[in-house]
Amino acid sequence: MTLVAAIQLNTGADLAANLQASRALVAEAAQAGARLAALPENFAFMGRKDPDKLALAEPEGSGPIQQFLSDLAREYAIDLIAGTVPVAVPGDPERVYPACLVYGADGQRIARYDKIHLFDVDVDRGDRIERYRESATIAHGEPAYVVAPTQAGAVGLSVCYDIRFPELYRGLVQRGAELLCIPAAFTDRTGEAHWEILLRARAVENQCFVIAPGQCGTHASGRRTWGHTMIVDAWGSVLAQRDEDTPGVVLAELDFERLRAVRESLPS
């Protein structure tokens, strides 16, 4: 049995305050005995306007956010999955890569995955249409299957809107993933309709654990996110979930004997 933590945040436009909130919840997870903690998408910053994040773009492998993550993982001897970090796109100052970074308990970075599928959609709210165009300020990653070795097993990496593309997860499982990580900032509208359904589907069809840390509440831009951070087992059962619209830590024990039993009893 391995204890893991999914962290729910309400990230705003103050970088220092956001990092402080992340630190406090990672510390809580580590003190509870978690071997791995996962932060949500955009854990470090959600500004009033989408271009605001460009000012925080960091070069590959260095910068205050990346140093913070390395120090945090080492301080608490915990493997840390950092939702997304704004990493500079060489030659393109108008966009950043949404990089999901993984740090080991020694503070060394062990994996990077850049979000492939960008949230360029129109969300129908009945009385109005909300328009999202991530591609205006974000550069998508090249198609890749990134599996990170951690204390909680082999973790397949993805981010938010990726969840709607099941072929990505099948590729991760074929490369050894036992746990799928899906850090997110789901809108409240799409989250209410699809968040739990999609998470449980990815778990069932791939016979993997799923850890899904999310953003919650109202942010500086006025955008509302769904929260409901959860951890799901390979049978599709929700092991733990945070229903509150507030930051916090979701903890669950992963039973890898159970995972193997599911895979053996229902080979797919």
Coordinates of C-alpha atoms in Angstrom, one line a residue:
M1 CA 0.0 0.0 0.0
T2 CA 1.3 3.4 -0.9
L3 CA -0.3 6.7 0.3
V4 CA -0.6 9.4 -2.3
A5 CA -2.0 13.0 -2.2
A6 CA -3.9 15.1 -4.7
I7 CA -3.9 18.8 -3.8
Q8 CA -6.8 21.2 -4.5
L9 CA -6.0 24.9 -4.9
N10 CA -7.7 28.2 -5.6
T11 CA -4.9 29.9 -7.4
G12 CA -4.9 33.6 -7.9
A13 CA -2.7 36.4 -9.3
D14 CA -0.2 36.5 -6.5
L15 CA 2.7 34.2 -7.2
A16 CA 4.2 34.3 -3.7
A17 CA 0.9 33.6 -2.1
N18 CA 0.2 30.7 -4.5
L19 CA 3.6 29.1 -3.8
Q20 CA 3.0 29.5 0.0
A21 CA -0.4 27.8 -0.3
S22 CA 1.2 25.0 -2.3
R23 CA 3.9 24.5 0.2
A24 CA 1.5 24.3 3.2
L25 CA -0.6 21.6 1.5
V26 CA 2.4 19.6 0.3
A27 CA 3.7 19.7 3.9
E28 CA 0.4 18.5 5.1
A29 CA 0.5 15.6 2.7
A30 CA 4.0 14.6 3.6
Q31 CA 3.3 14.8 7.3
A32 CA 0.3 12.4 6.7
G33 CA 2.8 9.9 5.2
A34 CA 2.2 10.5 1.5
R35 CA 5.0 9.3 -0.8
L36 CA 3.8 11.3 -3.7
A37 CA 1.9 14.6 -4.0
A38 CA 0.3 16.1 -7.2
L39 CA -0.5 19.8 -7.6
P40 CA -3.2 21.0 -10.1
E41 CA -2.7 22.8 -13.4
N42 CA -1.7 26.4 -13.1
F43 CA -0.8 25.9 -9.4
A44 CA 1.6 28.8 -9.4
F45 CA -0.5 31.5 -11.1
M46 CA -3.9 32.3 -12.6
G47 CA -3.9 36.0 -13.5
R48 CA -6.7 38.4 -14.4
K49 CA -5.9 38.0 -18.1
D50 CA -4.4 35.0 -20.0
P51 CA -1.3 36.9 -21.2
D52 CA -0.4 37.8 -17.6
K53 CA 1.4 34.4 -17.2
L54 CA 3.9 35.4 -19.9
A55 CA 5.8 37.5 -17.4
L56 CA 6.5 34.4 -15.4
A57 CA 7.9 32.3 -18.2
E58 CA 11.0 30.4 -17.1
P59 CA 13.8 28.9 -19.2
E60 CA 14.1 25.2 -19.3
G61 CA 15.6 23.9 -16.1
S62 CA 15.9 27.1 -14.1
G63 CA 13.8 29.8 -12.5
P64 CA 12.1 30.6 -9.2
I65 CA 9.1 28.3 -9.7
Q66 CA 11.3 25.3 -10.7
Q67 CA 13.7 26.0 -7.9
F68 CA 10.8 26.1 -5.4
L69 CA 9.5 22.7 -6.6
S70 CA 12.9 21.1 -6.3
D71 CA 13.5 22.5 -2.8
L72 CA 10.0 21.5 -1.7
A73 CA 10.3 17.9 -2.9
R74 CA 13.7 17.6 -1.2
E75 CA 12.6 19.3 2.0
Y76 CA 9.8 16.9 2.5
A77 CA 11.4 13.8 0.9
I78 CA 8.3 13.4 -1.3
D79 CA 7.9 12.8 -5.0
L80 CA 6.1 15.9 -6.5
I81 CA 4.1 16.3 -9.7
A82 CA 3.8 20.0 -10.5
G83 CA 0.6 20.5 -12.5
T84 CA 1.9 23.0 -15.0
V85 CA 4.8 25.4 -15.0
P86 CA 5.0 28.2 -17.6
V87 CA 8.2 27.3 -19.5
A88 CA 9.5 29.7 -22.2
V89 CA 9.1 28.8 -25.8
P90 CA 12.4 29.6 -27.6
G91 CA 11.9 32.3 -30.1
D92 CA 8.2 33.0 -29.2
P93 CA 7.8 35.5 -26.3
E94 CA 4.0 35.5 -26.8
R95 CA 3.4 31.9 -25.6
V96 CA 4.6 29.4 -23.0
Y97 CA 4.7 25.7 -22.7
P98 CA 2.4 24.3 -20.1
A99 CA 5.0 21.9 -18.6
C100 CA 4.0 19.2 -16.1
L101 CA 7.2 18.6 -14.1
V102 CA 8.0 15.7 -11.8
Y103 CA 10.6 15.9 -9.0
G104 CA 12.0 13.1 -7.0
A105 CA 12.4 13.1 -3.2
D106 CA 16.0 14.2 -3.7
G107 CA 14.9 17.4 -5.5
Q108 CA 16.1 16.2 -8.9
R109 CA 13.7 16.6 -11.8
I110 CA 12.8 13.2 -13.3
A111 CA 10.3 14.0 -16.0
R112 CA 8.7 16.7 -18.1
Y113 CA 5.5 16.5 -20.1
D114 CA 4.1 19.4 -22.2
K115 CA 0.3 19.5 -22.5
I116 CA -0.6 18.3 -26.0
H117 CA -4.3 19.2 -26.3
L118 CA -5.2 22.8 -25.8
F119 CA -8.5 24.1 -24.5
D120 CA -9.8 26.0 -27.6
V121 CA -13.5 25.7 -27.0
D122 CA -16.8 27.5 -26.7
V123 CA -18.6 26.6 -23.5
D124 CA -22.4 27.0 -23.7
R125 CA -23.9 28.4 -20.5
G126 CA -27.4 28.7 -21.8
D127 CA -27.5 32.5 -21.5
R128 CA -24.1 33.1 -23.1
I129 CA -21.1 31.5 -24.7
E130 CA -17.8 31.5 -22.9
R131 CA -14.9 31.4 -25.3
Y132 CA -11.5 29.9 -24.4
R133 CA -8.5 30.0 -26.6
E134 CA -5.5 28.5 -24.8
S135 CA -3.5 28.5 -28.0
A136 CA -3.3 32.3 -28.0
T137 CA -0.8 32.2 -25.1
I138 CA 0.2 28.5 -24.9
A139 CA 2.2 26.3 -27.2
H140 CA 1.2 22.7 -27.3
G141 CA 3.7 20.0 -26.7
E142 CA 4.7 17.5 -29.3
P143 CA 2.8 14.1 -29.1
A144 CA 4.6 12.1 -26.4
Y145 CA 4.0 9.4 -23.9
V146 CA 5.8 10.3 -20.7
V147 CA 5.9 7.8 -17.8
A148 CA 7.7 8.9 -14.7
P149 CA 9.2 6.4 -12.2
T150 CA 8.1 7.4 -8.7
Q151 CA 7.7 6.0 -5.2
A152 CA 4.1 5.4 -6.1
G153 CA 4.9 3.4 -9.2
A154 CA 5.1 4.3 -12.9
V155 CA 3.0 7.5 -13.4
G156 CA 1.7 8.4 -16.8
L157 CA 1.5 12.2 -17.3
S158 CA -1.2 14.3 -18.9
V159 CA -2.9 17.6 -18.2
C160 CA -6.6 18.7 -18.1
Y161 CA -8.1 18.7 -21.6
D162 CA -5.9 15.7 -22.5
I163 CA -8.5 13.7 -20.6
R164 CA -10.9 13.7 -23.6
F165 CA -8.4 11.9 -25.8
P166 CA -8.3 8.3 -24.5
E167 CA -5.7 7.1 -27.0
L168 CA -3.1 9.1 -25.0
Y169 CA -3.8 7.0 -21.9
R170 CA -3.7 3.7 -23.8
G171 CA -0.2 4.6 -25.0
L172 CA 0.9 5.4 -21.5
V173 CA -0.3 2.1 -20.2
Q174 CA 1.4 0.3 -23.0
R175 CA 4.6 1.9 -21.7
G176 CA 4.1 0.7 -18.2
A177 CA 1.9 3.3 -16.4
E178 CA 0.1 2.1 -13.3
L179 CA -1.1 5.5 -12.2
L180 CA -2.4 8.2 -14.5
C181 CA -2.0 11.8 -13.3
I182 CA -4.5 14.4 -14.6
P183 CA -3.9 17.8 -13.0
A184 CA -6.6 20.2 -14.1
A185 CA -8.4 23.5 -14.0
F186 CA -11.8 22.4 -15.3
T187 CA -14.5 24.9 -15.8
D188 CA -17.4 24.5 -13.4
R189 CA -19.7 24.0 -16.4
T190 CA -17.8 21.2 -18.0
G191 CA -16.7 19.8 -14.7
E192 CA -20.2 19.3 -13.4
A193 CA -21.1 17.4 -16.6
H194 CA -18.0 15.4 -17.4
W195 CA -15.2 15.5 -14.7
E196 CA -16.0 12.4 -12.7
I197 CA -17.3 10.4 -15.7
L198 CA -14.1 10.9 -17.7
L199 CA -11.8 10.2 -14.7
R200 CA -13.5 6.9 -13.9
A201 CA -13.6 6.0 -17.6
R202 CA -9.9 6.5 -18.0
A203 CA -9.3 4.3 -14.9
V204 CA -11.6 1.5 -16.0
E205 CA -10.6 1.3 -19.6
N206 CA -6.9 1.3 -18.8
Q207 CA -7.1 -0.6 -15.4
C208 CA -5.0 2.1 -13.7
F209 CA -5.2 4.3 -10.7
V210 CA -6.0 7.9 -11.5
I211 CA -5.0 10.9 -9.4
A212 CA -6.6 14.2 -10.4
P213 CA -5.8 17.4 -8.5
G214 CA -7.9 20.3 -9.5
Q215 CA -8.4 24.0 -9.2
C216 CA -11.5 25.2 -7.4
G217 CA -13.6 28.3 -6.8
T218 CA -13.5 31.7 -8.4
H219 CA -10.2 33.1 -9.7
A220 CA -8.9 36.6 -10.4
S221 CA -10.2 36.6 -13.9
G222 CA -13.7 35.7 -12.7
R223 CA -13.4 32.2 -14.0
R224 CA -14.9 29.5 -11.9
T225 CA -13.3 26.0 -11.7
W226 CA -14.9 22.8 -10.6
G227 CA -12.6 21.3 -7.9
H228 CA -13.8 17.9 -6.9
T229 CA -10.2 16.6 -6.7
M230 CA -10.3 12.9 -6.6
I231 CA -8.3 9.6 -6.6
V232 CA -9.8 6.6 -8.5
D233 CA -8.8 2.9 -8.4
A234 CA -8.4 0.5 -11.3
W235 CA -12.0 -0.7 -10.9
G236 CA -13.4 2.8 -11.3
S237 CA -14.2 3.3 -7.7
V238 CA -13.6 6.7 -6.2
L239 CA -11.2 6.2 -3.3
A240 CA -11.3 9.8 -2.1
Q241 CA -12.7 13.1 -3.2
R242 CA -12.9 16.7 -2.0
D243 CA -16.4 18.0 -2.5
E244 CA -15.8 21.3 -0.8
D245 CA -15.1 24.4 -3.0
T246 CA -12.0 25.1 -1.0
P247 CA -8.3 24.2 -1.1
G248 CA -7.2 21.0 0.7
V249 CA -5.5 17.6 0.5
V250 CA -7.1 14.4 -0.8
L251 CA -5.3 11.2 0.5
A252 CA -5.7 7.6 -0.6
E253 CA -3.9 4.4 -0.2
L254 CA -3.0 2.7 -3.5
D255 CA -3.2 -1.1 -3.3
F256 CA -1.1 -2.4 -6.2
E257 CA -2.0 -6.0 -5.4
R258 CA -5.6 -5.0 -6.1
L259 CA -4.5 -3.4 -9.4
R260 CA -2.8 -6.6 -10.5
A261 CA -5.8 -8.6 -9.5
V262 CA -8.1 -6.4 -11.6
R263 CA -5.8 -6.7 -14.6
E264 CA -5.6 -10.5 -14.3
S265 CA -9.3 -11.1 -13.7
L266 CA -10.5 -8.9 -16.6
P267 CA -7.8 -8.7 -19.1
S268 CA -8.3 -5.8 -21.5

